[in-house]
PDB file of C-alpha atoms in Angstrom:
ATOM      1  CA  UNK A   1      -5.893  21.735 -11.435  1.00 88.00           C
ATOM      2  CA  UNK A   2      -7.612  22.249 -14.538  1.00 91.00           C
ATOM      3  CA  UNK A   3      -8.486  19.505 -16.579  1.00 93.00           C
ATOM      4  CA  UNK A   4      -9.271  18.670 -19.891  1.00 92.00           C
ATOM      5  CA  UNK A   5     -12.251  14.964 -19.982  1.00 94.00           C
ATOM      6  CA  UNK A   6     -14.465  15.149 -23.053  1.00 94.00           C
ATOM      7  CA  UNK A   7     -18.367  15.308 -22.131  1.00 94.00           C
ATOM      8  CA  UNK A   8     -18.196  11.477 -23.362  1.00 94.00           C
ATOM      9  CA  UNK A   9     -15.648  10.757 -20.572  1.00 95.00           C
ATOM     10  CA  UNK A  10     -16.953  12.152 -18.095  1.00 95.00           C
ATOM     11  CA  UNK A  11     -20.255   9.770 -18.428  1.00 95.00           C
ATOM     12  CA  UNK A  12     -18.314   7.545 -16.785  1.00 94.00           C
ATOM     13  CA  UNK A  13     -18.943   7.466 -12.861  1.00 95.00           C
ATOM     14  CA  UNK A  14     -15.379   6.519 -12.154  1.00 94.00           C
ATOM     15  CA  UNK A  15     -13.784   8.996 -14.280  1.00 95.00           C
ATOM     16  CA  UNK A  16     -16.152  11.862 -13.292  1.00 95.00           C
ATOM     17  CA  UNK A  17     -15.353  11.164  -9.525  1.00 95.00           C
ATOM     18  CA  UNK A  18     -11.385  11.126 -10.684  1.00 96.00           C
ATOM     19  CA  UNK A  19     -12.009  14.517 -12.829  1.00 96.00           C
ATOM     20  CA  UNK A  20     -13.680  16.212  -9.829  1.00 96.00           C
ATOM     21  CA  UNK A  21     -10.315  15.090  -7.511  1.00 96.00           C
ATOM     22  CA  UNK A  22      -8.033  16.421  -9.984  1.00 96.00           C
ATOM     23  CA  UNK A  23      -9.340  19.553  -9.962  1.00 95.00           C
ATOM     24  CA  UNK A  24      -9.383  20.168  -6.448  1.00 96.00           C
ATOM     25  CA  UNK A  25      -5.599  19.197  -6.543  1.00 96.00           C
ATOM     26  CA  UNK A  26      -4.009  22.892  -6.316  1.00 95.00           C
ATOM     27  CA  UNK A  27      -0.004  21.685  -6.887  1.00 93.00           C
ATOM     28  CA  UNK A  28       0.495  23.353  -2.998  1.00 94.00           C
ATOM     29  CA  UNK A  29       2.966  20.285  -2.574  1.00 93.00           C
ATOM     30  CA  UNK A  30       1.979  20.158   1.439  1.00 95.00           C
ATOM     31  CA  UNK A  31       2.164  16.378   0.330  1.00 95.00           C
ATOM     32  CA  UNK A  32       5.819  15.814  -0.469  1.00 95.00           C
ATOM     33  CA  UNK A  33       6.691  16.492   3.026  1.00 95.00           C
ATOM     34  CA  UNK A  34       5.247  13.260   4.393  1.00 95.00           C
ATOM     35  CA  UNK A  35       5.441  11.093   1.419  1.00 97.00           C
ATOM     36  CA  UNK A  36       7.580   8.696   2.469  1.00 96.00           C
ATOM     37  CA  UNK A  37       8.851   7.299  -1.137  1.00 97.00           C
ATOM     38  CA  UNK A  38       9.245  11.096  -2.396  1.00 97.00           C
ATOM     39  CA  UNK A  39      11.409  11.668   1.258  1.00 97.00           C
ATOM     40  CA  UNK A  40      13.703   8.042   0.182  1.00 96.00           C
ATOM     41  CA  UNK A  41      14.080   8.923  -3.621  1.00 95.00           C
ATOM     42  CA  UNK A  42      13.521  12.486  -4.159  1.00 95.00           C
ATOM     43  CA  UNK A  43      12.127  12.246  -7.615  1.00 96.00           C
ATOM     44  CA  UNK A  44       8.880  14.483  -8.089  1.00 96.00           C
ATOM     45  CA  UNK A  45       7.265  11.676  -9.695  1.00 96.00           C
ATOM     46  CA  UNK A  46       7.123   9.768  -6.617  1.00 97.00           C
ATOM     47  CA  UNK A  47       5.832  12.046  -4.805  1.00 97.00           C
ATOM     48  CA  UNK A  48       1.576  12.131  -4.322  1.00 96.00           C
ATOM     49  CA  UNK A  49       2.039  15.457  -6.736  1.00 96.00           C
ATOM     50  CA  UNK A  50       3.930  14.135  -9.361  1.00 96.00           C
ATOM     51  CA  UNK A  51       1.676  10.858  -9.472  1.00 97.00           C
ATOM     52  CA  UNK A  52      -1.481  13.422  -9.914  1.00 97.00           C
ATOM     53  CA  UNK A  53      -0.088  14.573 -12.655  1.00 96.00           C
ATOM     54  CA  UNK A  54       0.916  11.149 -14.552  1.00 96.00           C
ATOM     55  CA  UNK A  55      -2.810   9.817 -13.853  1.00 96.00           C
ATOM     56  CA  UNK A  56      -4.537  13.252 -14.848  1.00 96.00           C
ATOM     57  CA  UNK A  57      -2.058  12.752 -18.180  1.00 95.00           C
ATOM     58  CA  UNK A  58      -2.968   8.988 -18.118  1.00 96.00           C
ATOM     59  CA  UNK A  59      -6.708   9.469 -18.275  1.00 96.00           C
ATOM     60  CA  UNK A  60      -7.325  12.521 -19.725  1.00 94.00           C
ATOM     61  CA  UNK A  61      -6.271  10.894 -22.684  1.00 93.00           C
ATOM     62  CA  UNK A  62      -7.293   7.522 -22.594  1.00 91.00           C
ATOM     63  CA  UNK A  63      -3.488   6.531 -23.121  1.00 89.00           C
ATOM     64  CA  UNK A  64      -2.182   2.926 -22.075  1.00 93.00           C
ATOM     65  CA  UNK A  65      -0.640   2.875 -19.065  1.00 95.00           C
ATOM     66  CA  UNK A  66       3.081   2.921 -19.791  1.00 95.00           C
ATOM     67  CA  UNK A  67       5.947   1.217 -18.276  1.00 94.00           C
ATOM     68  CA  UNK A  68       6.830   4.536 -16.486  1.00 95.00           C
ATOM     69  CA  UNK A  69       3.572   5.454 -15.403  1.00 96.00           C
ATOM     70  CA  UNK A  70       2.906   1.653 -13.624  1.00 96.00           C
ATOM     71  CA  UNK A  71       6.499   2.323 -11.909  1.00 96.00           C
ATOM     72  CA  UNK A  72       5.618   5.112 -10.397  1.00 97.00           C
ATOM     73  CA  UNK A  73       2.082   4.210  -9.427  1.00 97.00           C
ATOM     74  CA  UNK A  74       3.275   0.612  -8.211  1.00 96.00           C
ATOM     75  CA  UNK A  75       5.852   2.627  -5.736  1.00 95.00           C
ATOM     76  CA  UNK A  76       2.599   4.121  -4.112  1.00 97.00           C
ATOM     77  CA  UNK A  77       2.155   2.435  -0.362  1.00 95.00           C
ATOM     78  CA  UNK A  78      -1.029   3.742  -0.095  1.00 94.00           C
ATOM     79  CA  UNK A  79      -0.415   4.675   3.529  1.00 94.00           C
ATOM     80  CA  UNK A  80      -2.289   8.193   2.309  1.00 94.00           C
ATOM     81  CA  UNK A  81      -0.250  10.232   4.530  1.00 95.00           C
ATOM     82  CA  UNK A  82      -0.407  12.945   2.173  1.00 96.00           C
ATOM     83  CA  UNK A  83      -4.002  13.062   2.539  1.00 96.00           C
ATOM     84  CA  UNK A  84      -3.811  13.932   6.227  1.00 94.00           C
ATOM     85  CA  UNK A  85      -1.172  17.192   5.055  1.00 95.00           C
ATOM     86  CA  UNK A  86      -3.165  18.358   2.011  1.00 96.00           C
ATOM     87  CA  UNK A  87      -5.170  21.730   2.886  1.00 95.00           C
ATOM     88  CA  UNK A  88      -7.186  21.068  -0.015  1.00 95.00           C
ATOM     89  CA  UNK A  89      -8.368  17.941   1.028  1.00 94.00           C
ATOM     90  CA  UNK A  90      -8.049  15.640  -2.509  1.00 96.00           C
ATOM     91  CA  UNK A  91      -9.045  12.411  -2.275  1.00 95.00           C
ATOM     92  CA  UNK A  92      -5.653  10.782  -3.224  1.00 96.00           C
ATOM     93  CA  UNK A  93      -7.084   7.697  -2.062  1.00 95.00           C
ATOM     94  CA  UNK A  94      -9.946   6.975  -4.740  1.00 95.00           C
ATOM     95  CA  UNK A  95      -7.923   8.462  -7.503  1.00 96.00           C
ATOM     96  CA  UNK A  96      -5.182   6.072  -7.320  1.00 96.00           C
ATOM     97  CA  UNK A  97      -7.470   3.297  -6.727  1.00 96.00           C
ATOM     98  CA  UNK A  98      -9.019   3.737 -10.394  1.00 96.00           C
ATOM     99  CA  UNK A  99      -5.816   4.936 -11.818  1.00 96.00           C
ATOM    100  CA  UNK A 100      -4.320   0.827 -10.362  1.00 96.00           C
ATOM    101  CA  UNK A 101      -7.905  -0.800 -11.807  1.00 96.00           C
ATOM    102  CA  UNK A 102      -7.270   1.681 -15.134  1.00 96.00           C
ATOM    103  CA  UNK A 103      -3.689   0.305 -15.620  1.00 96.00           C
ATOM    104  CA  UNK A 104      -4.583  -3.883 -15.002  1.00 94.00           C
ATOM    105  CA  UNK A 105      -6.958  -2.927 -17.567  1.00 95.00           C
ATOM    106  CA  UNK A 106      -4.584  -1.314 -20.364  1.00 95.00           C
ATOM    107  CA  UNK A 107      -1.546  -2.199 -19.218  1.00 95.00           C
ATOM    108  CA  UNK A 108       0.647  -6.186 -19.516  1.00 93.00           C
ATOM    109  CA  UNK A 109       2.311  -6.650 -17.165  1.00 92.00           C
ATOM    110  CA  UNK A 110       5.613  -8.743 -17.415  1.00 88.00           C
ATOM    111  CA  UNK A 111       5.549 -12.756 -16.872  1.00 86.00           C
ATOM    112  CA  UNK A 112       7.993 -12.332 -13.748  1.00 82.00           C
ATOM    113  CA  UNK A 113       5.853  -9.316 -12.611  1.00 87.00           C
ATOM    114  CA  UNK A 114       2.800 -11.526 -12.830  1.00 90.00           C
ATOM    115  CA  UNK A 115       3.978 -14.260 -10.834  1.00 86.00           C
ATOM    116  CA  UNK A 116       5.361 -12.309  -8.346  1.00 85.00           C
ATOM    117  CA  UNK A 117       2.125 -10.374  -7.238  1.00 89.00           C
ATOM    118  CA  UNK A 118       0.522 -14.005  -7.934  1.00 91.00           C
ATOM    119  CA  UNK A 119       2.962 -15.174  -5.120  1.00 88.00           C
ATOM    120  CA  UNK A 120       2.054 -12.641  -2.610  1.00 88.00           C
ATOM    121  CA  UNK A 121      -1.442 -12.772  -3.115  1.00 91.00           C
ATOM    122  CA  UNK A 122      -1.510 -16.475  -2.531  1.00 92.00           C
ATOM    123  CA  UNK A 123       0.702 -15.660   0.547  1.00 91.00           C
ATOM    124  CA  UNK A 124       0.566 -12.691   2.702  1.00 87.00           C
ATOM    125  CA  UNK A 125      -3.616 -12.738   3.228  1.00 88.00           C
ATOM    126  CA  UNK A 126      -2.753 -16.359   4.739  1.00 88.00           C
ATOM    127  CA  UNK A 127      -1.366 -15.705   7.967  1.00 86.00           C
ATOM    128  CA  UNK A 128       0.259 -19.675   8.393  1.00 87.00           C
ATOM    129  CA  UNK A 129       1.280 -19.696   4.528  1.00 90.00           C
ATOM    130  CA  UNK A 130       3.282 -15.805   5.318  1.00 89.00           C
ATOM    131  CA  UNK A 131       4.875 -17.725   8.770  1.00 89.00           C
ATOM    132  CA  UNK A 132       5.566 -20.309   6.699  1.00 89.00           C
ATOM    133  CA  UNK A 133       7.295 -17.918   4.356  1.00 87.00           C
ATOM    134  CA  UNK A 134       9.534 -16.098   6.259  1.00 86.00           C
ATOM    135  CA  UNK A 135      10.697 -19.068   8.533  1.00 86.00           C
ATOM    136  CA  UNK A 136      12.171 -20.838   4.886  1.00 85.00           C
ATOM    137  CA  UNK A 137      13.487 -17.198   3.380  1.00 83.00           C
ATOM    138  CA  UNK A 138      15.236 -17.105   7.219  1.00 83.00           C
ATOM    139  CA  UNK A 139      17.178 -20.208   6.111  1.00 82.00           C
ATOM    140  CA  UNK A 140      17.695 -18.910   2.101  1.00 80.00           C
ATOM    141  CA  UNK A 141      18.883 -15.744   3.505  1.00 79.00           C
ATOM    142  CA  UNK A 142      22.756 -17.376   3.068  1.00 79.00           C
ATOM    143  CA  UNK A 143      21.687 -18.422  -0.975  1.00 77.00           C
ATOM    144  CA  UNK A 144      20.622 -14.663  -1.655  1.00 75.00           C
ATOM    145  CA  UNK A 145      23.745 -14.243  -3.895  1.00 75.00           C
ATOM    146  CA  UNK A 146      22.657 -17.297  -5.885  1.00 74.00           C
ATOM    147  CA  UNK A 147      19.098 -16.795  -6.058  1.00 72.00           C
ATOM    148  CA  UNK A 148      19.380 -13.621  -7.169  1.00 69.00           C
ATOM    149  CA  UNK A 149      21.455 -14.694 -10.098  1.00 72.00           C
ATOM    150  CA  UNK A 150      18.428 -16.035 -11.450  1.00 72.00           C
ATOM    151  CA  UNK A 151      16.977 -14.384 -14.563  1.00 69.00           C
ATOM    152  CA  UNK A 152      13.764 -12.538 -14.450  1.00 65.00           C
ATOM    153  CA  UNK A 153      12.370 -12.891 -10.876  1.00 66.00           C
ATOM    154  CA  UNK A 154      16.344 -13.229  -9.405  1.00 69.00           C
ATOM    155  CA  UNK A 155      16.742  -9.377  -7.990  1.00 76.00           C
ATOM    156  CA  UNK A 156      13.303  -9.488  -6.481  1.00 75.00           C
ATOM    157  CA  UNK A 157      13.458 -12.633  -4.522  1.00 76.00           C
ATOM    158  CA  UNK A 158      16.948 -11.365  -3.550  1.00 78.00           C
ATOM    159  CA  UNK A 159      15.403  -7.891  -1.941  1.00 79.00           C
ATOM    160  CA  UNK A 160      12.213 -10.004  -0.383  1.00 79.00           C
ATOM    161  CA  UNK A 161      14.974 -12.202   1.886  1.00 80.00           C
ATOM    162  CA  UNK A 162      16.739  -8.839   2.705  1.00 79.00           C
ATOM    163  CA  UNK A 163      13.224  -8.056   4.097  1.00 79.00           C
ATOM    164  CA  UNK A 164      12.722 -11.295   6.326  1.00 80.00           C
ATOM    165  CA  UNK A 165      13.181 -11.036  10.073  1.00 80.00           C
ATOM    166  CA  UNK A 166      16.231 -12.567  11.808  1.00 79.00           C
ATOM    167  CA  UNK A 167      13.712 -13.940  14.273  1.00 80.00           C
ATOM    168  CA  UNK A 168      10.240 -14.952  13.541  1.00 81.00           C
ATOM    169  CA  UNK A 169       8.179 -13.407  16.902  1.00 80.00           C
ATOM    170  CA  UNK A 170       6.275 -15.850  18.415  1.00 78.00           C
ATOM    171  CA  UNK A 171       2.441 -16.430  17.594  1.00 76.00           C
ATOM    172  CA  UNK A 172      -0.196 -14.363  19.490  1.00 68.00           C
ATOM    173  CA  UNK A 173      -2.240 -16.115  21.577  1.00 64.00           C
ATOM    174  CA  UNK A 174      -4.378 -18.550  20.092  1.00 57.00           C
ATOM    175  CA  UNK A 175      -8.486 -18.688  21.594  1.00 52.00           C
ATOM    176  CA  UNK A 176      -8.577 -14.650  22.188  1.00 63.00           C
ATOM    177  CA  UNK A 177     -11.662 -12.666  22.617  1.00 67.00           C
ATOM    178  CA  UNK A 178     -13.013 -11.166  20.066  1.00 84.00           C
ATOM    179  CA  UNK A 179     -13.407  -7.761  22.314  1.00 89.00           C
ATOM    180  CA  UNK A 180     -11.106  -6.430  25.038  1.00 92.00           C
ATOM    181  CA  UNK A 181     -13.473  -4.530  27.873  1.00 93.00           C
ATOM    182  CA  UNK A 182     -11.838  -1.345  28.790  1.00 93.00           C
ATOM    183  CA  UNK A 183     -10.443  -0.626  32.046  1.00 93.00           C
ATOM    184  CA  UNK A 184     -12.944   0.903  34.591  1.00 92.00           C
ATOM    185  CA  UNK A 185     -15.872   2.545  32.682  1.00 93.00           C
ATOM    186  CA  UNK A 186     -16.140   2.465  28.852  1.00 95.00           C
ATOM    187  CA  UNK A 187     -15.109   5.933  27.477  1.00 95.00           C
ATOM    188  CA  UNK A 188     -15.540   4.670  24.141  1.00 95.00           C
ATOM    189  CA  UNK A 189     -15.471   1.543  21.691  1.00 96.00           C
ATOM    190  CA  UNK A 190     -13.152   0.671  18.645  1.00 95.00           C
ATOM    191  CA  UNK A 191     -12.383  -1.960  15.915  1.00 92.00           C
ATOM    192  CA  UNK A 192      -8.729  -2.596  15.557  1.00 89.00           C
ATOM    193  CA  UNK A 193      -8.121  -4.321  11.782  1.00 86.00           C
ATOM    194  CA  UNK A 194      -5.408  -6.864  12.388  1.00 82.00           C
ATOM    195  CA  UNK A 195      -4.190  -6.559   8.932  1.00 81.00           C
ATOM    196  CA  UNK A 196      -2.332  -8.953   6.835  1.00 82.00           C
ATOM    197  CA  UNK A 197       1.716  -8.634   7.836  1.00 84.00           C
ATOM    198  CA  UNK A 198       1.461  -7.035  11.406  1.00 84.00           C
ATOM    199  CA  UNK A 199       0.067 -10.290  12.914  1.00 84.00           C
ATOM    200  CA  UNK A 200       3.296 -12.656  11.810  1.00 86.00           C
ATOM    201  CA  UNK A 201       6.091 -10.016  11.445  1.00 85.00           C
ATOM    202  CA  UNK A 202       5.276  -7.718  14.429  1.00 84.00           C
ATOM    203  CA  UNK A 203       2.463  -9.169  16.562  1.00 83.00           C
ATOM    204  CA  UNK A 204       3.391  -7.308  20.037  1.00 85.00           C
ATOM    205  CA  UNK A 205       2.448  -4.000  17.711  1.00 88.00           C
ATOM    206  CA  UNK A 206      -1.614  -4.675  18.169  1.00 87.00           C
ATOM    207  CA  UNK A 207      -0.850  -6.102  21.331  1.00 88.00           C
ATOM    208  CA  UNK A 208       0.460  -3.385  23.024  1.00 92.00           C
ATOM    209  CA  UNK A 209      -2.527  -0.915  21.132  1.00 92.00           C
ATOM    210  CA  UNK A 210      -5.009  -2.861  22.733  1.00 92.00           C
ATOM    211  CA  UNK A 211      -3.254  -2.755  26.443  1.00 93.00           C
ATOM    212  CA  UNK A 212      -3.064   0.690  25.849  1.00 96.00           C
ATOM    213  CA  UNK A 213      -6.484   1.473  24.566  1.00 96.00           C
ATOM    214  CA  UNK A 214      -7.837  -0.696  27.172  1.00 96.00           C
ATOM    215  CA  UNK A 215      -5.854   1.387  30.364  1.00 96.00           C
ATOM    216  CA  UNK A 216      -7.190   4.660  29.007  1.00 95.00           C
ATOM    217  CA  UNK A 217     -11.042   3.384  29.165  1.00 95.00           C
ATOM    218  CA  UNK A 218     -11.650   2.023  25.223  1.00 96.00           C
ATOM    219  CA  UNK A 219     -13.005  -1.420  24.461  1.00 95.00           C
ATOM    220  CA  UNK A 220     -11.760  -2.846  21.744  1.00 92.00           C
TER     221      UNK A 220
END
């Protein structure tokens, strides 16, 4: 992708790193096949492509974020799929990481916006404040046509109870080793990251990774 940074922008660090990414970006589109918002919505600018080109726009030149741009960068998951696809091998990853720190820096966000992602950063790093959570949006689950009558943060609290589990799964076990030996002789030796949500909402996940892991000779 060719690109356009004045010698003055690119004496920033971050923005040289982002120029360098942009420009190994060859529009292929290898990327949209595993995207999983570009396979639910089908709009181009959801797709890893399409978001390349709003941030090379974005930065290039030295624009506020706008209300379109932080949509579509917002919808990201991060799960970097597409870098696993792309033959060119761009760093999607650290591009839309400063693109996100670019935007909280040029960019307001709305009061209901704000205390949402207030909300969930006071909540899902916490693993008994996220139980606690979903247990009480279990019970609101019958008051989602109410609450999400509710101006400003209504529609959002609505679509987080559509979200909850029917059933909270039951808490792994508490006092567990720190490391899992493998089974017969150590082939190798991982870290599994627990994460934030996969603890509360789908424990047995890890669980069964580590049985398995374990059976086929890694220590975890």
């Amino acid at each position: 992708m060719q690109t356009n940074f004045t010698p003055a922008q690119l004496a920033d660090p971050a923005m040289a790193s982002s120029e360098k990414i942009l420009r190994s970006c060859v529009h292929c589109g290898f990327c949209t096949a595993t995207c999983p918002t570009y396979l639910l919505l089908g709009d181009e600018l959801d797709s890893p492509r399409g978001r390349i080109f709003l941030m090379k726009d974005m930065l290039e030149g030295q624009k506020p974020a706008s209300p379109e741009v932080v949509t579509h960068i917002d919808r990201c998951l991060s799960c970097l799929s597409c870098m696993t696809t792309c033959p060119s091998g761009v760093h999607y990853m650290h591009l839309v990481d400063h693109a996100r720190a670019y935007i909280e820096e040029t960019y307001r966000r709305s009061m209901s916006d704000r205390f949402v992602r207030a909300m969930l950063a006071a909540t899902l790093p916490h693993r008994a404040r996220f139980r606690a959570a979903i247990t009480v949006a279990r019970f609101a689950k019958p008051l989602k046509g109410v609450l999400g009558a509710l101006p400003f943060i209504g529609p959002r609290f609505a679509a987080m109870l559509d979200l909850a589990p029917a059933v909270v799964p039951a808490k792994a076990p508490a006092g567990r080793p720190h490391i899992f030996p493998a089974v017969g002789r150590r082939k190798a030796r991982v870290a599994l990251l627990d994460g934030c949500v996969q603890p509360v909402l789908m424990p047995s996940i890890n669980e069964a990774a580590i049985r398995l892991l374990n059976r086929f000779g890694v220590e975890v």
